[in-house]
Tab-separated table of C-alpha atoms in Angstrom:
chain	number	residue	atom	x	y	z
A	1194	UNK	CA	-277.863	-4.895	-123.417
A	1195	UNK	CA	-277.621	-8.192	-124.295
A	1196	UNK	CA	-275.079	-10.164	-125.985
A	1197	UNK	CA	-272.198	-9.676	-124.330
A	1198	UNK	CA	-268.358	-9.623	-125.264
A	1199	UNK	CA	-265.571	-10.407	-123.074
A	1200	UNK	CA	-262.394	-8.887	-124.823
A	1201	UNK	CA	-258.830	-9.467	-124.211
A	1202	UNK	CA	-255.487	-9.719	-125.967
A	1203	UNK	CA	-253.067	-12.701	-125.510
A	1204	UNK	CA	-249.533	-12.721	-126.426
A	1205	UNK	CA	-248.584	-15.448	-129.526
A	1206	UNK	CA	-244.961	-15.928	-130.083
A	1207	UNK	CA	-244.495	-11.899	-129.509
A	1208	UNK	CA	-247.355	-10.823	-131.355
A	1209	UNK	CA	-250.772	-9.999	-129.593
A	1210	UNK	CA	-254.099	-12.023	-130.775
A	1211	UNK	CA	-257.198	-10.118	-129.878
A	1212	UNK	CA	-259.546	-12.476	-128.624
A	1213	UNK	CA	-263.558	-11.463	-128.218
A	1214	UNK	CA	-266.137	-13.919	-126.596
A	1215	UNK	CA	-269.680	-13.799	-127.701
A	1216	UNK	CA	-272.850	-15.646	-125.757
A	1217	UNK	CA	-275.190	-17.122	-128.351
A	1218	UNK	CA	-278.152	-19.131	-128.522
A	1219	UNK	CA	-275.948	-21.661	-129.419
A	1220	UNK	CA	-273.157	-21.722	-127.430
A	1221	UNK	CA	-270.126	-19.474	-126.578
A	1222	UNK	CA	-267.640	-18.608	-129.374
A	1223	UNK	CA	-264.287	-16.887	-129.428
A	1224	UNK	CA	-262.906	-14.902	-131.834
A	1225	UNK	CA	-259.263	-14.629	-132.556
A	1226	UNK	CA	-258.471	-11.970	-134.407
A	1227	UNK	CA	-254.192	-11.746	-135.709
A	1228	UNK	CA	-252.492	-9.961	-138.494
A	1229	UNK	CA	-251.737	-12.174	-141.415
A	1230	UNK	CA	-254.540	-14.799	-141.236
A	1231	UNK	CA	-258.203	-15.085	-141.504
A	1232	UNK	CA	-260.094	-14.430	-138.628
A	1233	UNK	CA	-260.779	-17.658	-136.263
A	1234	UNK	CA	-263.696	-18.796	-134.337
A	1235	UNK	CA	-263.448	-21.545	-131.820
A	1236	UNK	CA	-265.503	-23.215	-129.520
A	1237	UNK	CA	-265.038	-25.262	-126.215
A	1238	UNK	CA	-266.525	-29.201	-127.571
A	1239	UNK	CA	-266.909	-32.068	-125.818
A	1240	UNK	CA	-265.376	-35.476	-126.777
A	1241	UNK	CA	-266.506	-38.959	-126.688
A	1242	UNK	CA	-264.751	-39.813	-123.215
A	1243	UNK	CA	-266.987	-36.134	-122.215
A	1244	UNK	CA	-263.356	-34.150	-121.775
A	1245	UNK	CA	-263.898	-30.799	-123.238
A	1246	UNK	CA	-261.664	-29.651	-126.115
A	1247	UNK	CA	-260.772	-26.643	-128.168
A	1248	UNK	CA	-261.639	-27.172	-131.781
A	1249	UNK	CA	-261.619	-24.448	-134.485
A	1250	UNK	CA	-265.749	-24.049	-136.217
A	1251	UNK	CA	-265.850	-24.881	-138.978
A	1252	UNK	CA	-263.426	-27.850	-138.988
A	1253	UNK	CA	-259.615	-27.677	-140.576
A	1254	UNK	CA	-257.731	-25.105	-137.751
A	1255	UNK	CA	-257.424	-27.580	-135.338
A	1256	UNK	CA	-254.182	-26.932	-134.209
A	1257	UNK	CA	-254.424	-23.114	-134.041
A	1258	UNK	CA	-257.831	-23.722	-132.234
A	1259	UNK	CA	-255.804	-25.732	-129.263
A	1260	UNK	CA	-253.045	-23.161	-128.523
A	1261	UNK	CA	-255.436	-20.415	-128.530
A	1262	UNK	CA	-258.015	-22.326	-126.648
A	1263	UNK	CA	-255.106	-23.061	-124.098
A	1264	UNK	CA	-254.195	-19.481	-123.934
A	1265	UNK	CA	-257.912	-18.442	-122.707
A	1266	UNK	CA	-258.103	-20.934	-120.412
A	1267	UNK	CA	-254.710	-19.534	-119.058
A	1268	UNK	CA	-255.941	-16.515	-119.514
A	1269	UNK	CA	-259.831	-17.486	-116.970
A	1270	UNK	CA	-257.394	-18.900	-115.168
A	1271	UNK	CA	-255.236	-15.938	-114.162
A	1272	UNK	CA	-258.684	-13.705	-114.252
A	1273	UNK	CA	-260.304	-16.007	-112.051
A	1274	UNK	CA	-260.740	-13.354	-109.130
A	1275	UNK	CA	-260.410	-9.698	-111.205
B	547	UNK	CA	-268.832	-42.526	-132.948
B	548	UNK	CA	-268.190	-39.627	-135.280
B	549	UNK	CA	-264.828	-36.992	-136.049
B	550	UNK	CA	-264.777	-33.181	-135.578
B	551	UNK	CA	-261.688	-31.779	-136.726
B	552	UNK	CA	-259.940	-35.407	-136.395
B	553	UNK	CA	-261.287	-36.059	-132.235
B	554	UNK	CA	-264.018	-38.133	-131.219
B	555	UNK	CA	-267.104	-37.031	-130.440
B	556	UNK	CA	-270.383	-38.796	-129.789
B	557	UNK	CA	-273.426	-38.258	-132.926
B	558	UNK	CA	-275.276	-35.632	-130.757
B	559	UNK	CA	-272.277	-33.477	-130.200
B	560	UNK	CA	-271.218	-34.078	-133.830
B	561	UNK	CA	-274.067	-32.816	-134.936
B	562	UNK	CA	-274.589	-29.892	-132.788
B	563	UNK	CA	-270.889	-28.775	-133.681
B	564	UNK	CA	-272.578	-28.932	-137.733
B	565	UNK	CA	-275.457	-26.892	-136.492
B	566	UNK	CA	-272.766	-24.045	-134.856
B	567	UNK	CA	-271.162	-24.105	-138.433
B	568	UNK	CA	-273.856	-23.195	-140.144
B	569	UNK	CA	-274.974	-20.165	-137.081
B	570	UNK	CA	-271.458	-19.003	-137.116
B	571	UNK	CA	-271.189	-19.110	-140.958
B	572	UNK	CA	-274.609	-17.087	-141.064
B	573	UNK	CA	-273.756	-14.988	-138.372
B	574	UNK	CA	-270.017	-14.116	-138.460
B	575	UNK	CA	-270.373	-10.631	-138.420
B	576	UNK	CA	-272.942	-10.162	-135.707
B	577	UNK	CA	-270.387	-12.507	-133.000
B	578	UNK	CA	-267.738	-10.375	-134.054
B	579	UNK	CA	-269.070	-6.979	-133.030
B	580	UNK	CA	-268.302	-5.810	-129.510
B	581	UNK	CA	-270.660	-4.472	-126.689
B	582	UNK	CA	-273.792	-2.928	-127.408
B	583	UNK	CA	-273.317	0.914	-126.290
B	584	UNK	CA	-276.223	2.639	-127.719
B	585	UNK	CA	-274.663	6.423	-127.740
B	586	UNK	CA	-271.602	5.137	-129.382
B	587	UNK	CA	-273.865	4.348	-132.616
B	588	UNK	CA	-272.296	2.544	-136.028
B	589	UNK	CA	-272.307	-1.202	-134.236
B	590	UNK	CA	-274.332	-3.486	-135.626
B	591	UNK	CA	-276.906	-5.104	-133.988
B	592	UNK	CA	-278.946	-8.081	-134.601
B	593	UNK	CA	-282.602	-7.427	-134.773
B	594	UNK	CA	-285.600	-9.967	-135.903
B	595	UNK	CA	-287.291	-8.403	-138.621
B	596	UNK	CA	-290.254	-9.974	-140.502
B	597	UNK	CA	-289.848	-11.196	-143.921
B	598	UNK	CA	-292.192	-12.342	-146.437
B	599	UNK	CA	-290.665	-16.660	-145.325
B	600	UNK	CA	-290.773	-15.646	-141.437
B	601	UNK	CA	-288.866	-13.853	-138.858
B	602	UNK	CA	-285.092	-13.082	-139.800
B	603	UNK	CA	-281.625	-12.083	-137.912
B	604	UNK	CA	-280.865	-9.123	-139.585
B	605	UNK	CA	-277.667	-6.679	-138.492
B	606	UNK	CA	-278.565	-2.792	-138.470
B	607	UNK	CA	-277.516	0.007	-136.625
B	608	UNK	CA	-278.884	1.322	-133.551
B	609	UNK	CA	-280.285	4.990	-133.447
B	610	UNK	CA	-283.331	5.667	-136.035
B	611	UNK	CA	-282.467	7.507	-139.069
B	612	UNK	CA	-285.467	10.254	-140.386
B	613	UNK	CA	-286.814	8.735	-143.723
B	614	UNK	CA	-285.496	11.026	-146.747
B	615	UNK	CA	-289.084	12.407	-146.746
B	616	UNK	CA	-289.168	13.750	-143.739
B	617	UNK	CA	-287.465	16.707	-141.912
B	618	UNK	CA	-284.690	16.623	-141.217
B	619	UNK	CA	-283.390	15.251	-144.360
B	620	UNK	CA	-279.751	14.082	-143.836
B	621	UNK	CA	-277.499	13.773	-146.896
B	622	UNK	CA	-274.348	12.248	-145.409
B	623	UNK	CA	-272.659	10.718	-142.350
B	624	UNK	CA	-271.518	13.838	-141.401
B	625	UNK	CA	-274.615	15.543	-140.932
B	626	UNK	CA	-276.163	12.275	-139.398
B	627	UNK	CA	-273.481	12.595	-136.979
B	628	UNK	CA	-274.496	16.425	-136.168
B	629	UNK	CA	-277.817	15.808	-136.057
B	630	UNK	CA	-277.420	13.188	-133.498
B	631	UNK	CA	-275.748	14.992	-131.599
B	632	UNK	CA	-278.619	17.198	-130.747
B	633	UNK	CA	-281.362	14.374	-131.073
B	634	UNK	CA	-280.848	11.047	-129.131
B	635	UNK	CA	-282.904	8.290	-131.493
B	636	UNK	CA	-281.608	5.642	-129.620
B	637	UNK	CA	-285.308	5.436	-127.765
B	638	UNK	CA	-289.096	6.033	-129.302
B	639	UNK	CA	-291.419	6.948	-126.560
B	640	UNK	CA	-294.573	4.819	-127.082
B	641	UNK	CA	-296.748	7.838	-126.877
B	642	UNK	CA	-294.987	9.477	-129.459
B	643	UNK	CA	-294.601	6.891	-132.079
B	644	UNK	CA	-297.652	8.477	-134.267
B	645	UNK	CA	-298.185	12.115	-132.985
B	646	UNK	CA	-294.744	13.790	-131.491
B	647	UNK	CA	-294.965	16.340	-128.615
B	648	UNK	CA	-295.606	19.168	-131.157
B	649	UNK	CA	-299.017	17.404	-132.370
B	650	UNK	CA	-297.592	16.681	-135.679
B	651	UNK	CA	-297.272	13.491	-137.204
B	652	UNK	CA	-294.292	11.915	-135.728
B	653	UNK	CA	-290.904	10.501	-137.871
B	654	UNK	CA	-291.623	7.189	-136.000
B	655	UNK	CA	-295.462	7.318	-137.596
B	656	UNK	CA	-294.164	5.042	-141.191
B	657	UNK	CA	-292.523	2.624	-139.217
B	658	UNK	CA	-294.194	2.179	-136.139
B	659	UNK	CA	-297.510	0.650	-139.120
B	660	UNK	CA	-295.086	-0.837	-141.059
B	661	UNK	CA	-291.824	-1.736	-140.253
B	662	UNK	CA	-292.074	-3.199	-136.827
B	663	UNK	CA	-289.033	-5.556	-135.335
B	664	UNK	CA	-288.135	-7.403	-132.085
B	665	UNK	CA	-284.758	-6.641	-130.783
B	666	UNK	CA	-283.381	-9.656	-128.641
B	667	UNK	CA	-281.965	-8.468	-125.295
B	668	UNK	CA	-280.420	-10.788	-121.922
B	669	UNK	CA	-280.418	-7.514	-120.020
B	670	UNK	CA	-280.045	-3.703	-119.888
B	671	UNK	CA	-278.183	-1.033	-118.029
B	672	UNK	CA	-279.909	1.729	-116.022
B	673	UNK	CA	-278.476	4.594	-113.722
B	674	UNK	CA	-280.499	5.014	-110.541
B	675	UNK	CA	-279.755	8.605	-109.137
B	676	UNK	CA	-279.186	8.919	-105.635
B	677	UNK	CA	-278.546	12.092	-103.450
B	678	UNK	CA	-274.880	11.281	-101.836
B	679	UNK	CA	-273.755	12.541	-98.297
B	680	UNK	CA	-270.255	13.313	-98.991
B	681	UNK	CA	-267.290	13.485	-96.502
B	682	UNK	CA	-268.477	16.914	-94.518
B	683	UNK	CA	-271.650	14.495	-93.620
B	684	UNK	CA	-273.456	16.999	-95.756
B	685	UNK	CA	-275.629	16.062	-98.924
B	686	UNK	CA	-273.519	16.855	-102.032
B	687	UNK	CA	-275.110	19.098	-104.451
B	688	UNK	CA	-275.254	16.780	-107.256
B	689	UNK	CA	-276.600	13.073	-107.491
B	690	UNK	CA	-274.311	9.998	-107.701
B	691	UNK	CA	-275.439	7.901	-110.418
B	692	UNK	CA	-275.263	3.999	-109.835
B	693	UNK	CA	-275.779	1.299	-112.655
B	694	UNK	CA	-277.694	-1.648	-112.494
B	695	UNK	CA	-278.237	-4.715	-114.632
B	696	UNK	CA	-281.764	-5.505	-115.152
B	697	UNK	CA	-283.154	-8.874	-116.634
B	698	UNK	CA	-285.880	-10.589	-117.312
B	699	UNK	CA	-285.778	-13.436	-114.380
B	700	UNK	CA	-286.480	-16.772	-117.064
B	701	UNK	CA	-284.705	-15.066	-119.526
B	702	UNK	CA	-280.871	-14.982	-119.112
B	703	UNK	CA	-278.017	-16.341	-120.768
B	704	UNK	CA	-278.772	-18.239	-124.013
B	705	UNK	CA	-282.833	-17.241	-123.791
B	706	UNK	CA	-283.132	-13.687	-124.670
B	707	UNK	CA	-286.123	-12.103	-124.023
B	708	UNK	CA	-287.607	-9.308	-126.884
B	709	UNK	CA	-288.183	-5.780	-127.036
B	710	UNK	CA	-290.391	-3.823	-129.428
B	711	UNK	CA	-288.568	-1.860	-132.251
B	712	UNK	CA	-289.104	0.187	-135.566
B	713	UNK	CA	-286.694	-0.300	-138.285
B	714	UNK	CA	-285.698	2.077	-141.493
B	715	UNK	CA	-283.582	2.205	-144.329
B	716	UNK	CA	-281.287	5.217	-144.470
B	717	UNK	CA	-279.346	6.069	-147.597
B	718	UNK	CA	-276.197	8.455	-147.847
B	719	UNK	CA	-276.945	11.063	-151.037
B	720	UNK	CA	-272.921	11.517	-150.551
B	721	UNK	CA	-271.467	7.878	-150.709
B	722	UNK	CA	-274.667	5.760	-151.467
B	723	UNK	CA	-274.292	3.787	-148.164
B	724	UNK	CA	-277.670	1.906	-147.530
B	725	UNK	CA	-277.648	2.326	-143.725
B	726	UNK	CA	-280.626	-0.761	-141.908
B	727	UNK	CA	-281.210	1.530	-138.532
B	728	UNK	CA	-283.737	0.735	-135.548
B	729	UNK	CA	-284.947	1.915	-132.235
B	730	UNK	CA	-285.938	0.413	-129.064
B	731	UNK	CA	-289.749	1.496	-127.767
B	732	UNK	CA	-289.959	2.399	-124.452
B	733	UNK	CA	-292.997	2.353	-122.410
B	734	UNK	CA	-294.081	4.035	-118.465
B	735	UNK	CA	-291.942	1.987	-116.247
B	736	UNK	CA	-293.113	-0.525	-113.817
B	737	UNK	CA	-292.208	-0.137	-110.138
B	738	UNK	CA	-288.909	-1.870	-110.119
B	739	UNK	CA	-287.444	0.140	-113.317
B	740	UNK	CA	-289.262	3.111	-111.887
B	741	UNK	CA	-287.436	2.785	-108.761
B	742	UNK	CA	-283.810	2.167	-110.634
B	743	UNK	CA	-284.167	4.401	-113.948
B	744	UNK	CA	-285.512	6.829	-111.181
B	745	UNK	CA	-285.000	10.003	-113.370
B	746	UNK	CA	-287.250	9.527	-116.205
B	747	UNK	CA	-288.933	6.552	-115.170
B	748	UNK	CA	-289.310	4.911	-118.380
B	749	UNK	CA	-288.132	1.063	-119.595
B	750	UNK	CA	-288.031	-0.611	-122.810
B	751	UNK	CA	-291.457	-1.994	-124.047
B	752	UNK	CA	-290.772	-5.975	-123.093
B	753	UNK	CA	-292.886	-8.362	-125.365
B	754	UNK	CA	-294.108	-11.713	-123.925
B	755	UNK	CA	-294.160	-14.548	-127.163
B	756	UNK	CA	-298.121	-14.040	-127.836
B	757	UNK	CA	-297.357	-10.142	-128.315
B	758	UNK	CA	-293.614	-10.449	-129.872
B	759	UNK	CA	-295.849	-12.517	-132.746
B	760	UNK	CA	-298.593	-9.828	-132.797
B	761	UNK	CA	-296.319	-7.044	-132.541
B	762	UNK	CA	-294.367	-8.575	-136.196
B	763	UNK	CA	-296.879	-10.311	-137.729
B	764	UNK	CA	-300.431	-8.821	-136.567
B	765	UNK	CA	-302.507	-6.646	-139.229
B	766	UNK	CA	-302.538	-4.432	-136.189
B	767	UNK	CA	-304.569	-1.038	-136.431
B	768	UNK	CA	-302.666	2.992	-135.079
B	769	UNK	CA	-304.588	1.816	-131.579
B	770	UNK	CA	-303.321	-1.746	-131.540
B	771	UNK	CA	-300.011	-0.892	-131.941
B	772	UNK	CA	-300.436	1.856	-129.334
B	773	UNK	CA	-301.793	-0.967	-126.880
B	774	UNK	CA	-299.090	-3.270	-127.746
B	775	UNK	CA	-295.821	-0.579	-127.526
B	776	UNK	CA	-297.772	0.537	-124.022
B	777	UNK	CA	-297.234	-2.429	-122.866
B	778	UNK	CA	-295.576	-2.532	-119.196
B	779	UNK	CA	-293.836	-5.899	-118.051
B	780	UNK	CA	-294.618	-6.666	-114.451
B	781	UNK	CA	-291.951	-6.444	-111.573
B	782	UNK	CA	-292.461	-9.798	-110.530
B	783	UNK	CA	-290.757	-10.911	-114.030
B	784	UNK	CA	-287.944	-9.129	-113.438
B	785	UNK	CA	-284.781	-8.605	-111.786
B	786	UNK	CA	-281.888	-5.653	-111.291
B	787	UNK	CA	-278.804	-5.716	-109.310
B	788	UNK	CA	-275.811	-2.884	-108.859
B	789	UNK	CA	-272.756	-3.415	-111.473
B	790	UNK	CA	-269.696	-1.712	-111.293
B	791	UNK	CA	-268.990	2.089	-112.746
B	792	UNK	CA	-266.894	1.413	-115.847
B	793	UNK	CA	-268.683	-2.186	-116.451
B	794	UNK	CA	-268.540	-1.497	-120.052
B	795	UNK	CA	-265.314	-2.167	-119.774
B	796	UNK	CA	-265.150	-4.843	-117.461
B	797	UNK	CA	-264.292	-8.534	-117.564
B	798	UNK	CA	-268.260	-9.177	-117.258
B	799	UNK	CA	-270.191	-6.107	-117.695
B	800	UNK	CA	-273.103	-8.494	-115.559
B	801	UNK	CA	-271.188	-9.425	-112.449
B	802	UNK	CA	-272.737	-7.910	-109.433
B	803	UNK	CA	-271.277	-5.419	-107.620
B	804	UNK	CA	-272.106	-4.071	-104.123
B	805	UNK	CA	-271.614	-0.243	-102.984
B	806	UNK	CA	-270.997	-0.145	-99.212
B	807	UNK	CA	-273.959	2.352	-98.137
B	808	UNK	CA	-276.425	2.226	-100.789
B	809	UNK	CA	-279.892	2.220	-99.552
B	810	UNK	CA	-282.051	-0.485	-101.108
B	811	UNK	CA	-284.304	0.197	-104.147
B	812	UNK	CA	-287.159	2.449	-103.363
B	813	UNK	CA	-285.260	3.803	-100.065
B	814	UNK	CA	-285.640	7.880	-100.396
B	815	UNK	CA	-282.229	7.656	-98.010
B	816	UNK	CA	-279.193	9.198	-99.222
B	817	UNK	CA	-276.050	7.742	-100.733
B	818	UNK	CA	-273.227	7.461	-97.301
B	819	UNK	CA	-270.104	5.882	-98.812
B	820	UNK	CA	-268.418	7.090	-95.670
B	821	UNK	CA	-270.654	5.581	-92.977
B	822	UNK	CA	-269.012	1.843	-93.168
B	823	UNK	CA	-265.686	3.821	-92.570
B	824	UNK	CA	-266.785	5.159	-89.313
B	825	UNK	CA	-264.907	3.276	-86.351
B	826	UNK	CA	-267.242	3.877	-83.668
């Protein structure tokens, strides 16, 4: 019942990040989970031209945030119709 | 125009990125734990308990723990983990949340007068039992069980609805672990989870706001609470559709999934997963 994961591992320069989804009140967060660093929560945001972007919460992983927001979206993407 | 993490964003989505900081800082653990599966027990769960400055999210484990005072008194995880084996806690019955099925006073009785919670759901899982015709054309001996997602229809997504809990404190004697643990009340069920939880015919008690507030905050007498954990949401709220067996485990554990030959809720006709095969 109720909030719900979606679970998954993606592959990161040979090593696998565990990714989990959760559906909150405020929005939809990943979690990417990988040996060596501290665990990291993104989000999907919208910018100021209203393109959505990966971006790490709180601020400072930006970088890490985009290729592992890429990778779930390649990730939905290849899903689409499982 | 303001910056989050170095890319423009407008003020309202600037600020509503700050506001995620401070849930996710608050609630880092809770977003990190996986799937609910009651009989699984040791996930956390978040529950709304009342505090002395309002309602609070509060992580504890699912699947009530006896208080040390009463029988059976459990000294460490191993024994919990025995006992639960034989007793499911997961559940209190409404009717037995003061006087069990043995007349005594129940292990529910402490909590259900004063440590009452909400537990915020955006659906459950039921199995409906169905007598299935298997391929002799003959009925098969034992029921197939199908699961369905059931929701309350304006409360989906981001918008949970609440069910009525009881909450304890459970402490190891062995390691000194203070385990939070709750269970979910359950009430008669109305005619759609009757018709879908078809073998004991029960559902979780489902609180409108008025009664969620009551049911925390209400100097509430044995006979209140008994009205209020009796309490039966109507049909017409709700909603329950077939999911996949193994959904647990699936992509979306909510995405609708149709069985080719299952008779529609409250149908007494059997279970033919072999009649859309037929050619002629």
């Amino acid at each position: 019942m109720i909030p719900l994961n979606v679970e998954f591992d993606v592959d990161y320069n040979g090593k696998p990040i565990h990714i989990k989804s959760k559906d909150t009140a405020k929005g939809v967060i990943y979690v990417a989970t990988y040996p060596g660093a501290k665990d990291l929560f993104i989000h999907r945001a919208t910018n100021a031209q209203g393109d959505h972007f990966w971006t790490s919460i709180p601020e400072g992983r930006q970088q890490a945030a985009e290729r592992i927001g890429q990778m779930i979206d390649e990730y939905f993407h290849d899903h689409e119709n499982d | 125009m303001c910056y989050y993490n170095g890319i423009k964003v407008s003020r309202g989505e600037y600020i509503r990125l700050k506001d995620l900081e401070v849930f996710v800082g608050k609630n880092r653990e809770w977003i990190n734990c996986d799937l609910n599966q009651g009989p699984l027990y040791n996930q956390p769960y978040p529950i709304v308990k009342a505090t002395d400055t309002g309602p609070e999210l509060k992580l504890m484990e699912w699947g009530y723990i006896p208080e040390e005072s009463k029988w059976p008194f459990l000294k460490s995880r191993e024994e919990l983990a025995k006992w639960r084996f034989m007793y499911t806690t997961l559940n209190a019955t409404c009717e037995g949340l003061f006087v069990n099925d043995k007349g005594k006073t129940s292990m529910y009785a402490g909590a259900a007068q004063y440590r009452r919670c909400l537990v915020p759901s955006t659906g459950y899982w039921e199995w409906r039992h169905i007598k299935q015709v298997g391929k002799s054309g003959k009925i098969l001996k034992d029921p197939i069980k199908i699961p369905y997602h059931l929701v309350v229809t304006d409360h989906q997504e981001n918008n949970p609805f609440y069910m009525a809990g009881i909450w304890g404190t459970w402490v190891s004697e062995e390691t000194g672990e203070v385990v939070e643990n709750f269970t979910i009340v359950t009430t008669v069920a109305n005619e759609l989870s009757a018709q879908v939880h078809n073998a004991k015919k029960r559902m979780p008690t489902i609180l409108n706001e008025d009664l969620a507030q009551e049911w925390m905050f209400g100097k509430l007498s044995k006979d209140d609470i008994m009205d209020i954990a009796k309490t039966q949401y109507e049909t017409k709220e709700m909603d329950a559709w077939t999911v996949a067996k193994g959904f647990q485990t699936a992509f979306n554990p909510r995405d609708k999934f149709a069985y080719a030959g299952l008779p529609p809720l409250g149908s007494d006709e059997p279970f033919n997963p072999y009649q859309s095969l037929s050619l002629f």
